[in-house]
């Protein structure tokens, strides 16, 4: 097995030195990774390049540089390859005048299935859309539209599934069901690549993660290892209070604080121990008779976390 | 159902919505409406019956060339054909199609045929309405079938040209209109040698070949064919060649280019 956590020993999909640029904008930059049987989470903030990478995996988009191989061949080498691939795009990609059953049966017909209607019914049952199968997609909620797309991607029983933000717009019950379904499909030995910008969603689905930020591979491998790596990186905290300058000077003596800066009468702190800071800062405020009106982490978004990862490489 | 037929069925269903179809039918029926006005205006004419029929034939030819083939057929087909792939590209349903195990030429061919069928339904209704009125006025249905054949040929040729245009360009309708007005009614009209590159003239050559002798004798060169010899077989062959070539071109584009969202 490779030492590189971005690579798997039995790859179905291999991405080697892949870059993609659109004019002056670099969407994906020199990414090397691979995906094998099981579920891999493709994690990154919005605009990180996840969708472009997924589109290159399917052959919808060609790399500007590097190579994507699906089972050893270029995705566009033969259209027969698409018998083994299912894709759930992030965007709508639905025919609003069709019913869910017609849409999924259409997908089955296009995939060369001889008996599309029963296959469509089975796929719709998997995503729990049987009751609404006869309704026009144009009247569906976002969650139902997502599930319809998943059914259409599953209808021909593909070996590989690429899903771009499949949980977007789903309610908690639907989300839990889809996560279970994807887990089951991965357990059957299929290769699933699922993108998301929500860390908690990916954590519920898989341990293996490829993280992308600004088009670059930011981290890869076991999700708990990534979390451990993140624990060494200081958190940024915003403090709003009166007597800003006096309090900022006092905070320099706080052992939990690694740096302090002031901007527009707000204090920005860096700490590696958020809990200790929370305890000590309130004591310091009391001692100095300072009133804190706001104490908030600045780094809660996934984007900030991944920026740390990129910066820390 | 084969993938080819399935794509045609879904495309027609998706793009030929009721409101749009009604709007296009109004446009398609404009030649018939104008001919009806002519009939109403001349109903109390004191001319002899033979002279009235002769006048009816002359006006029908003038309207066929000046209104129906020249404006109605290209514009209706342009609106329909540019949307069959252009809309799918813009609403991202193209990714649904191209990620299936279907040869690209099947997708492209089905889209061109779907555009042809849709446009032929609309243009055909307009042509039939116009043809019936001409038959009533001229007391013969001999112009009816030539008009329908010519309409079908021109529709097929325009569908073949405008499907790739709609896929490749964002302002395809505007550019298509410019093509119709500037190229077909300007340059190709002024240079007879270029008339083979004008789809409506290809359709008109089928009408000219199939139209009864009394129509041809009365109108002389008003078919506006330029260097094209009248001929139904040749016109059908040209339209079919255009459909095959444009389908192959579209297939090549689908194979080579990114499917940008």
Coordinates of C-alpha atoms in Angstrom, one line a residue:
Chain A
X1 CA 0.0 0.0 0.0
X2 CA 1.2 3.5 -0.9
X3 CA 2.4 5.8 1.9
X4 CA 0.6 8.7 0.2
X5 CA -2.8 8.9 1.9
X6 CA -4.3 10.4 -1.2
X7 CA -3.8 7.1 -3.1
X8 CA -5.5 3.8 -2.6
X9 CA -4.0 0.4 -3.3
X10 CA -6.8 -0.9 -5.5
X11 CA -7.9 2.2 -7.5
X12 CA -10.9 2.3 -9.7
X13 CA -10.4 5.9 -10.6
X14 CA -6.9 7.5 -10.8
X15 CA -6.2 11.2 -10.9
X16 CA -2.6 12.0 -11.8
X17 CA -1.2 15.6 -11.8
X18 CA -4.5 17.0 -12.9
X19 CA -5.0 20.7 -13.4
X20 CA -7.9 22.6 -15.0
X21 CA -8.0 26.2 -15.9
X22 CA -10.7 28.3 -17.5
X23 CA -8.9 31.3 -19.1
X24 CA -6.9 32.9 -16.3
X25 CA -8.8 31.1 -13.5
X26 CA -7.2 27.9 -12.1
X27 CA -10.0 25.7 -10.9
X28 CA -7.9 22.6 -10.1
X29 CA -4.2 22.7 -9.6
X30 CA -1.9 19.6 -9.8
X31 CA -4.1 17.2 -7.9
X32 CA -3.0 13.6 -7.6
X33 CA -5.3 11.1 -5.8
X34 CA -7.2 7.9 -6.4
X35 CA -10.5 6.3 -5.4
X36 CA -11.2 2.7 -4.8
X37 CA -14.1 0.5 -3.6
X38 CA -16.0 2.1 -0.7
X39 CA -17.0 5.7 -0.1
X40 CA -14.6 8.6 -0.3
X41 CA -15.7 12.0 0.7
X42 CA -14.5 14.9 -1.4
X43 CA -14.5 17.8 1.0
X44 CA -13.9 21.5 0.5
X45 CA -15.5 24.9 0.8
X46 CA -17.7 26.2 -2.0
X47 CA -15.7 27.2 -5.0
X48 CA -12.8 24.9 -4.0
X49 CA -12.8 23.0 -7.3
X50 CA -14.7 19.9 -6.1
X51 CA -17.3 20.1 -8.9
X52 CA -14.6 20.6 -11.6
X53 CA -12.7 17.6 -10.3
X54 CA -15.8 15.5 -10.2
X55 CA -16.7 16.5 -13.8
X56 CA -13.2 15.5 -14.9
X57 CA -13.7 12.1 -13.2
X58 CA -16.8 11.6 -15.3
X59 CA -15.3 12.9 -18.6
X60 CA -17.7 15.9 -18.8
X61 CA -14.7 18.2 -18.5
X62 CA -11.3 17.4 -19.9
X63 CA -8.2 18.2 -17.8
X64 CA -6.0 21.0 -19.1
X65 CA -3.0 19.0 -17.8
X66 CA -2.6 15.6 -16.2
X67 CA -4.7 12.5 -16.6
X68 CA -7.8 10.9 -15.2
X69 CA -8.2 7.1 -15.7
X70 CA -11.3 5.2 -14.9
X71 CA -10.6 1.5 -14.7
X72 CA -7.4 2.1 -16.6
X73 CA -8.9 4.1 -19.5
X74 CA -9.7 7.7 -20.2
X75 CA -13.4 8.4 -19.3
X76 CA -14.2 9.4 -22.8
X77 CA -12.4 6.5 -24.4
X78 CA -15.6 4.7 -25.0
X79 CA -19.2 5.5 -24.2
X80 CA -19.6 1.9 -23.0
X81 CA -17.7 3.0 -19.9
X82 CA -20.9 4.9 -18.8
X83 CA -22.6 1.6 -18.2
X84 CA -20.5 1.4 -15.1
X85 CA -20.8 5.0 -14.0
X86 CA -23.6 6.9 -12.3
X87 CA -23.4 10.7 -11.8
X88 CA -25.5 13.0 -9.6
X89 CA -24.7 16.6 -10.6
X90 CA -25.0 19.4 -8.2
X91 CA -27.1 21.4 -10.6
X92 CA -30.7 20.6 -11.4
X93 CA -30.3 18.5 -14.7
X94 CA -33.9 17.4 -14.6
X95 CA -36.7 17.5 -17.1
X96 CA -39.5 19.3 -15.3
X97 CA -42.3 18.1 -17.6
X98 CA -41.6 14.4 -16.9
X99 CA -42.8 12.5 -13.9
X100 CA -40.1 11.0 -11.6
X101 CA -40.9 7.5 -13.0
X102 CA -40.7 8.7 -16.6
X103 CA -37.4 10.5 -15.9
X104 CA -35.8 7.5 -14.2
X105 CA -37.2 5.1 -16.9
X106 CA -35.7 7.4 -19.5
X107 CA -32.3 7.1 -17.8
X108 CA -32.8 3.3 -17.8
X109 CA -33.6 3.3 -21.5
X110 CA -30.6 5.5 -22.3
X111 CA -28.5 3.1 -20.3
X112 CA -29.6 0.3 -22.6
X113 CA -31.8 -1.5 -20.1
X114 CA -34.4 -3.7 -21.8
X115 CA -37.1 -3.3 -19.2
X116 CA -36.8 0.3 -18.0
X117 CA -40.1 0.7 -16.0
X118 CA -39.5 -2.0 -13.4
X119 CA -35.9 -0.8 -13.1
X120 CA -37.2 2.7 -12.5
X121 CA -39.6 1.6 -9.9
X122 CA -36.8 -0.3 -8.0
X123 CA -34.5 2.8 -8.1
X124 CA -37.3 5.1 -6.9
X125 CA -38.1 2.7 -4.1
X126 CA -34.4 2.8 -3.0
X127 CA -34.7 6.6 -2.6
X128 CA -38.2 6.4 -1.1
X129 CA -40.0 8.2 -3.9
X130 CA -42.4 5.5 -4.8
X131 CA -45.5 7.5 -3.6
X132 CA -44.5 10.5 -5.7
X133 CA -43.3 8.6 -8.7
X134 CA -46.3 9.7 -10.8
X135 CA -45.9 13.4 -10.1
X136 CA -44.2 15.9 -12.5
X137 CA -40.7 16.8 -11.3
X138 CA -41.4 20.5 -11.9
X139 CA -43.5 20.4 -8.7
X140 CA -40.9 18.6 -6.5
X141 CA -39.1 20.1 -3.5
X142 CA -35.3 20.4 -3.7
X143 CA -34.9 17.3 -1.6
X144 CA -37.2 15.3 -3.8
X145 CA -35.3 16.5 -6.9
X146 CA -32.1 15.4 -5.3
X147 CA -33.5 11.9 -4.7
X148 CA -34.8 11.7 -8.2
X149 CA -31.3 12.4 -9.5
X150 CA -29.9 9.8 -7.2
X151 CA -32.5 7.2 -8.5
X152 CA -31.6 8.1 -12.1
X153 CA -27.9 7.6 -11.3
X154 CA -28.6 4.2 -9.7
X155 CA -31.1 2.8 -12.1
X156 CA -28.6 0.9 -14.2
X157 CA -26.8 -0.5 -11.2
X158 CA -23.4 1.1 -11.8
X159 CA -20.1 0.0 -10.3
X160 CA -19.0 3.6 -9.8
X161 CA -21.1 6.5 -8.5
X162 CA -20.0 10.1 -8.5
X163 CA -22.3 12.4 -6.4
X164 CA -21.9 16.2 -6.3
X165 CA -23.4 17.5 -3.0
X166 CA -26.2 14.9 -3.1
X167 CA -27.5 15.9 0.4
X168 CA -28.1 19.6 -0.5
X169 CA -31.7 20.5 0.1
X170 CA -32.7 17.3 1.8
X171 CA -34.4 17.4 5.2
X172 CA -32.8 15.5 8.2
X173 CA -34.9 12.3 7.6
X174 CA -34.1 12.2 3.9
X175 CA -30.4 13.0 4.6
X176 CA -30.2 10.1 7.1
X177 CA -31.8 7.8 4.6
X178 CA -29.5 8.8 1.8
X179 CA -26.5 8.5 4.0
X180 CA -27.6 4.9 4.9
X181 CA -28.2 4.1 1.2
X182 CA -24.8 5.4 0.1
X183 CA -23.2 3.4 2.9
X184 CA -25.0 0.3 1.8
X185 CA -23.9 0.8 -1.9
X186 CA -20.3 1.4 -0.8
X187 CA -20.5 -1.8 1.4
X188 CA -21.4 -3.7 -1.7
X189 CA -18.0 -2.9 -3.1
X190 CA -18.9 -0.1 -5.4
X191 CA -16.7 3.0 -5.7
X192 CA -18.5 6.1 -4.5
X193 CA -17.1 9.6 -4.6
X194 CA -19.3 12.0 -2.7
X195 CA -18.6 15.7 -2.5
X196 CA -19.7 18.0 0.3
X197 CA -18.8 21.3 1.9
X198 CA -20.2 20.1 5.3
X199 CA -17.6 18.3 7.4
X200 CA -20.2 16.7 9.6
X201 CA -22.1 15.2 6.6
X202 CA -18.9 13.6 5.3
X203 CA -18.0 12.3 8.8
X204 CA -21.3 10.5 8.9
X205 CA -20.7 8.8 5.6
X206 CA -17.0 7.8 5.6
X207 CA -13.6 7.8 7.2
X208 CA -11.7 8.5 4.0
X209 CA -11.6 12.0 2.9
X210 CA -9.9 14.0 0.1
X211 CA -9.9 17.7 1.0
X212 CA -9.6 20.4 -1.6
X213 CA -9.1 24.1 -1.1
X214 CA -8.4 26.7 -3.8
X215 CA -8.2 23.8 -6.3
X216 CA -5.3 22.2 -4.5
X217 CA -5.2 18.9 -2.5
X218 CA -5.2 20.2 1.1
X219 CA -5.4 16.9 3.0
X220 CA -6.2 13.3 2.4
X221 CA -6.8 10.1 4.3
X222 CA -8.4 9.2 7.5
X223 CA -10.8 11.9 8.8
X224 CA -9.6 11.5 12.4
X225 CA -6.0 12.1 11.3
X226 CA -7.0 15.2 9.5
X227 CA -8.8 16.4 12.7
X228 CA -5.7 15.7 14.7
X229 CA -3.6 17.7 12.2
X230 CA -6.0 20.5 12.6
X231 CA -5.6 20.5 16.4
X232 CA -2.1 22.0 16.2
X233 CA -3.3 24.9 14.2
X234 CA -4.3 28.0 16.2
X235 CA -7.9 29.1 16.3
X236 CA -8.8 32.7 15.6
X237 CA -11.1 34.4 18.0
X238 CA -12.9 37.7 17.7
X239 CA -13.4 39.7 20.9
X240 CA -15.5 42.9 21.1
X241 CA -15.3 44.9 24.3
X242 CA -14.9 48.3 25.8
X243 CA -11.3 49.7 26.7
X244 CA -10.0 47.6 23.7
X245 CA -6.4 48.7 23.9
X246 CA -6.0 48.1 27.7
X247 CA -7.6 44.7 27.4
X248 CA -5.5 43.7 24.3
X249 CA -2.4 44.6 26.3
X250 CA -3.5 42.5 29.2
X251 CA -4.3 39.5 26.9
X252 CA -0.6 39.4 25.9
X253 CA 0.1 38.0 29.3
X254 CA -2.5 35.2 28.9
X255 CA -0.7 31.9 28.3
X256 CA -3.5 30.6 26.2
X257 CA -3.1 33.4 23.7
X258 CA -0.4 33.1 21.0
X259 CA -1.0 36.4 19.3
X260 CA -3.2 39.6 19.6
X261 CA -4.1 42.2 17.0
X262 CA -6.6 45.1 17.0
X263 CA -8.7 46.2 14.2
X264 CA -11.5 48.8 14.3
X265 CA -11.8 48.5 18.1
X266 CA -12.1 44.7 17.8
X267 CA -9.5 42.3 19.2
X268 CA -8.4 39.3 17.1
X269 CA -6.7 36.5 19.1
X270 CA -5.0 33.3 18.1
X271 CA -5.0 30.4 20.5
X272 CA -4.2 26.7 20.4
X273 CA -6.4 26.1 23.5
X274 CA -9.9 27.4 23.0
X275 CA -11.2 26.0 26.3
X276 CA -8.4 27.5 28.4
X277 CA -8.9 30.9 26.7
X278 CA -12.6 30.8 27.4
X279 CA -11.9 30.3 31.1
X280 CA -9.1 32.8 31.6
X281 CA -10.4 35.6 29.4
X282 CA -13.5 36.1 31.5
X283 CA -11.4 36.3 34.7
X284 CA -9.1 38.8 33.1
X285 CA -12.1 40.9 32.0
X286 CA -13.5 40.8 35.6
X287 CA -10.1 41.8 37.0
X288 CA -9.8 44.8 34.7
X289 CA -13.5 45.7 34.8
X290 CA -13.8 45.2 31.1
X291 CA -17.2 44.4 29.6
X292 CA -17.0 41.8 26.8
X293 CA -19.9 42.2 24.3
X294 CA -18.8 39.5 21.9
X295 CA -16.5 36.4 22.0
X296 CA -16.7 34.3 18.8
X297 CA -14.5 31.9 16.9
X298 CA -13.6 33.4 13.5
X299 CA -12.8 30.0 12.1
X300 CA -15.9 27.9 12.4
X301 CA -16.4 27.8 8.7
X302 CA -15.0 24.8 6.9
X303 CA -13.3 27.2 4.5
X304 CA -11.2 28.7 7.3
X305 CA -10.3 25.3 8.6
X306 CA -9.1 24.2 5.2
X307 CA -7.2 27.4 4.7
X308 CA -5.2 26.5 7.8
X309 CA -4.6 23.1 6.2
X310 CA -3.3 24.6 3.0
X311 CA -1.2 27.1 4.9
X312 CA 0.2 24.4 7.2
X313 CA 1.5 22.1 4.4
Chain B
X1 CA -37.9 1.9 -27.1
X2 CA -34.5 2.7 -28.5
X3 CA -32.4 5.5 -27.1
X4 CA -32.8 7.3 -30.4
X5 CA -36.6 7.3 -30.2
X6 CA -36.5 8.1 -26.5
X7 CA -34.4 11.2 -27.0
X8 CA -36.7 12.4 -29.7
X9 CA -39.8 11.8 -27.6
X10 CA -38.5 13.5 -24.5
X11 CA -37.0 16.4 -26.5
X12 CA -40.3 17.1 -28.3
X13 CA -42.2 16.9 -25.1
X14 CA -39.8 19.1 -23.2
X15 CA -39.4 21.9 -25.8
X16 CA -42.9 22.0 -27.5
X17 CA -44.8 23.5 -24.6
X18 CA -48.3 24.7 -25.1
X19 CA -47.8 28.4 -24.9
X20 CA -44.8 28.4 -27.1
X21 CA -46.5 26.1 -29.6
X22 CA -49.5 28.5 -29.8
X23 CA -47.1 31.5 -30.4
X24 CA -45.3 29.6 -33.1
X25 CA -48.6 28.5 -34.7
X26 CA -49.6 32.1 -34.9
X27 CA -46.4 32.9 -36.8
X28 CA -46.7 29.9 -38.9
X29 CA -50.3 30.8 -39.8
X30 CA -49.4 34.3 -40.9
X31 CA -49.2 33.4 -44.6
X32 CA -52.6 31.8 -44.4
X33 CA -54.0 34.8 -42.6
X34 CA -52.6 37.2 -45.2
X35 CA -54.0 35.0 -48.0
X36 CA -57.4 35.0 -46.3
X37 CA -57.3 38.8 -46.2
X38 CA -56.5 38.8 -49.9
X39 CA -59.5 36.4 -50.5
X40 CA -61.8 38.6 -48.5
X41 CA -60.6 41.7 -50.3
X42 CA -61.2 40.2 -53.8
X43 CA -64.4 38.3 -53.1
X44 CA -66.5 41.0 -54.9
X45 CA -64.1 41.2 -57.8
X46 CA -65.8 41.8 -61.2
X47 CA -63.0 40.0 -63.1
X48 CA -63.8 36.7 -64.9
X49 CA -63.4 33.5 -62.9
X50 CA -60.4 32.5 -64.9
X51 CA -58.7 35.9 -64.2
X52 CA -59.5 35.5 -60.5
X53 CA -57.9 32.1 -60.4
X54 CA -54.9 33.4 -62.2
X55 CA -54.6 36.2 -59.7
X56 CA -55.0 33.7 -56.9
X57 CA -52.1 31.6 -58.2
X58 CA -49.9 34.7 -58.6
X59 CA -50.5 35.9 -55.1
X60 CA -50.1 32.3 -53.7
X61 CA -46.7 32.0 -55.3
X62 CA -45.7 35.5 -54.1
X63 CA -46.7 34.7 -50.6
X64 CA -45.1 31.3 -50.6
X65 CA -41.8 32.8 -51.6
X66 CA -42.0 36.2 -50.0
X67 CA -43.6 35.3 -46.7
X68 CA -43.8 31.6 -45.9
X69 CA -40.6 30.1 -47.2
X70 CA -38.6 33.2 -46.8
X71 CA -39.6 34.3 -43.3
X72 CA -42.0 31.9 -41.5
X73 CA -40.2 28.6 -42.1
X74 CA -36.7 29.8 -41.2
X75 CA -37.9 31.8 -38.1
X76 CA -40.1 29.0 -36.7
X77 CA -37.4 26.4 -37.3
X78 CA -34.7 28.7 -35.9
X79 CA -36.7 29.2 -32.6
X80 CA -37.3 25.5 -32.2
X81 CA -34.0 24.1 -33.4
X82 CA -31.7 26.4 -31.4
X83 CA -33.5 25.3 -28.2
X84 CA -33.4 21.5 -28.5
X85 CA -29.7 21.3 -27.5
X86 CA -29.1 24.9 -26.5
X87 CA -31.7 24.8 -23.7
X88 CA -30.3 21.4 -22.5
X89 CA -26.9 22.8 -22.3
X90 CA -28.0 25.8 -20.4
X91 CA -30.3 23.9 -17.9
X92 CA -27.6 21.2 -17.5
X93 CA -29.7 18.3 -18.7
X94 CA -27.1 17.6 -21.4
X95 CA -24.9 16.0 -18.7
X96 CA -27.7 13.6 -18.1
X97 CA -27.6 12.6 -21.8
X98 CA -23.9 12.4 -22.5
X99 CA -23.1 10.4 -19.4
X100 CA -25.1 7.4 -20.8
X101 CA -23.7 4.7 -23.0
X102 CA -25.0 6.2 -26.2
X103 CA -22.9 7.1 -29.2
X104 CA -22.6 10.8 -29.6
X105 CA -23.9 10.6 -33.2
X106 CA -27.1 9.0 -31.9
X107 CA -27.6 11.9 -29.5
X108 CA -26.9 14.5 -32.2
X109 CA -28.9 12.7 -34.8
X110 CA -31.9 12.4 -32.5
X111 CA -31.7 16.1 -31.6
X112 CA -31.7 17.1 -35.2
X113 CA -34.6 14.8 -36.0
X114 CA -36.5 16.1 -33.0
X115 CA -36.0 19.7 -34.1
X116 CA -37.2 18.7 -37.6
X117 CA -40.3 16.9 -36.3
X118 CA -41.3 19.8 -34.0
X119 CA -40.7 22.4 -36.6
X120 CA -42.5 20.4 -39.3
X121 CA -45.5 20.1 -37.0
X122 CA -45.7 23.9 -36.7
X123 CA -44.7 24.7 -40.2
X124 CA -46.8 21.9 -41.6
X125 CA -49.9 23.2 -40.0
X126 CA -49.2 26.7 -41.4
X127 CA -48.5 25.3 -44.8
X128 CA -51.6 23.1 -44.8
X129 CA -53.8 26.1 -43.8
X130 CA -52.2 28.2 -46.5
X131 CA -52.5 25.4 -49.1
X132 CA -56.2 24.8 -48.3
X133 CA -57.0 28.5 -48.8
X134 CA -55.0 28.5 -52.1
X135 CA -56.9 25.4 -53.2
X136 CA -60.2 27.2 -52.4
X137 CA -59.2 30.3 -54.3
X138 CA -57.7 28.5 -57.3
X139 CA -60.2 25.7 -57.4
X140 CA -57.4 23.0 -57.4
X141 CA -55.5 21.1 -54.7
X142 CA -52.6 20.6 -57.1
X143 CA -50.4 23.2 -55.3
X144 CA -51.1 21.6 -51.8
X145 CA -48.7 18.7 -51.9
X146 CA -45.8 20.6 -53.5
X147 CA -46.1 23.3 -50.8
X148 CA -46.0 20.6 -48.0
X149 CA -43.0 18.9 -49.6
X150 CA -41.1 22.2 -50.1
X151 CA -41.9 23.1 -46.5
X152 CA -40.6 19.8 -45.2
X153 CA -37.4 20.1 -47.2
X154 CA -36.7 23.6 -46.1
X155 CA -37.6 22.7 -42.5
X156 CA -35.2 19.8 -42.5
X157 CA -32.3 21.9 -43.9
X158 CA -32.9 24.7 -41.4
X159 CA -33.2 22.2 -38.5
X160 CA -29.9 20.7 -39.4
X161 CA -28.2 24.1 -39.5
X162 CA -29.7 25.6 -36.4
X163 CA -29.3 22.8 -33.9
X164 CA -25.5 23.1 -33.8
X165 CA -25.9 26.9 -33.8
X166 CA -28.1 26.7 -30.7
X167 CA -25.6 24.5 -28.9
X168 CA -22.5 26.5 -29.7
X169 CA -23.7 30.1 -29.3
X170 CA -25.5 31.9 -26.5
X171 CA -27.2 34.4 -28.9
X172 CA -28.1 31.8 -31.4
X173 CA -31.6 33.1 -32.2
X174 CA -30.2 36.6 -32.9
X175 CA -27.3 35.2 -35.0
X176 CA -29.7 32.9 -36.9
X177 CA -32.0 35.8 -37.7
X178 CA -29.1 37.8 -38.9
X179 CA -28.1 34.8 -41.1
X180 CA -31.7 34.6 -42.5
X181 CA -32.0 38.3 -43.2
X182 CA -28.4 39.2 -44.3
X183 CA -27.2 36.0 -46.0
X184 CA -30.4 34.5 -47.4
X185 CA -32.3 37.7 -48.3
X186 CA -29.2 39.8 -49.0
X187 CA -26.1 38.1 -50.3
X188 CA -27.6 34.9 -51.7
X189 CA -30.4 36.8 -53.3
X190 CA -27.8 39.1 -55.0
X191 CA -25.5 36.4 -56.1
X192 CA -27.4 33.6 -57.8
X193 CA -24.5 31.2 -57.7
X194 CA -24.8 31.1 -53.9
X195 CA -28.4 30.1 -53.9
X196 CA -27.5 26.4 -53.2
X197 CA -26.5 27.6 -49.7
X198 CA -29.9 28.9 -49.0
X199 CA -32.2 26.3 -47.4
X200 CA -35.5 27.9 -48.3
X201 CA -34.4 28.1 -51.9
X202 CA -33.7 24.3 -51.7
X203 CA -37.3 23.9 -50.5
X204 CA -38.6 26.2 -53.1
X205 CA -36.8 24.2 -55.8
X206 CA -38.9 21.2 -54.7
X207 CA -42.1 23.2 -54.9
X208 CA -41.1 24.5 -58.4
X209 CA -40.5 21.0 -59.6
X210 CA -43.7 19.5 -58.2
X211 CA -46.0 22.5 -58.8
X212 CA -48.4 22.1 -61.7
X213 CA -47.6 23.6 -65.0
X214 CA -50.1 26.4 -64.8
X215 CA -48.4 27.7 -61.6
X216 CA -45.0 27.6 -63.2
X217 CA -46.0 29.3 -66.4
X218 CA -47.7 32.1 -64.5
X219 CA -44.9 32.9 -62.2
X220 CA -41.8 32.5 -64.3
X221 CA -38.8 33.2 -62.2
X222 CA -40.6 34.2 -59.1
X223 CA -39.5 31.1 -57.2
X224 CA -36.3 32.9 -56.7
X225 CA -34.1 29.9 -57.2
X226 CA -31.0 31.6 -58.5
X227 CA -28.7 29.0 -59.9
X228 CA -30.7 26.0 -58.5
X229 CA -32.5 23.8 -60.9
X230 CA -36.0 22.8 -59.8
X231 CA -36.0 19.2 -58.6
X232 CA -37.7 17.5 -55.7
X233 CA -35.3 14.5 -55.5
X234 CA -32.3 16.8 -55.5
X235 CA -33.9 19.0 -52.8
X236 CA -34.7 16.1 -50.6
X237 CA -31.2 14.7 -51.0
X238 CA -29.6 18.1 -50.2
X239 CA -31.7 18.4 -47.0
X240 CA -30.8 14.9 -46.0
X241 CA -27.1 15.5 -46.6
X242 CA -27.3 18.6 -44.5
X243 CA -28.9 16.6 -41.6
X244 CA -26.3 13.9 -41.8
X245 CA -23.3 16.4 -42.0
X246 CA -24.7 18.6 -39.1
X247 CA -25.4 15.5 -36.9
X248 CA -21.8 14.3 -37.5
X249 CA -20.5 17.8 -36.7
X250 CA -22.5 17.9 -33.5
X251 CA -21.3 14.4 -32.5
X252 CA -17.7 15.5 -33.1
X253 CA -18.3 18.6 -30.9
X254 CA -19.8 16.5 -28.1
X255 CA -16.8 14.1 -28.2
X256 CA -14.1 16.7 -28.2
X257 CA -15.3 19.7 -26.2
X258 CA -16.0 20.2 -22.5
X259 CA -19.6 20.1 -21.6
X260 CA -19.5 23.5 -19.8
X261 CA -22.2 24.1 -17.3

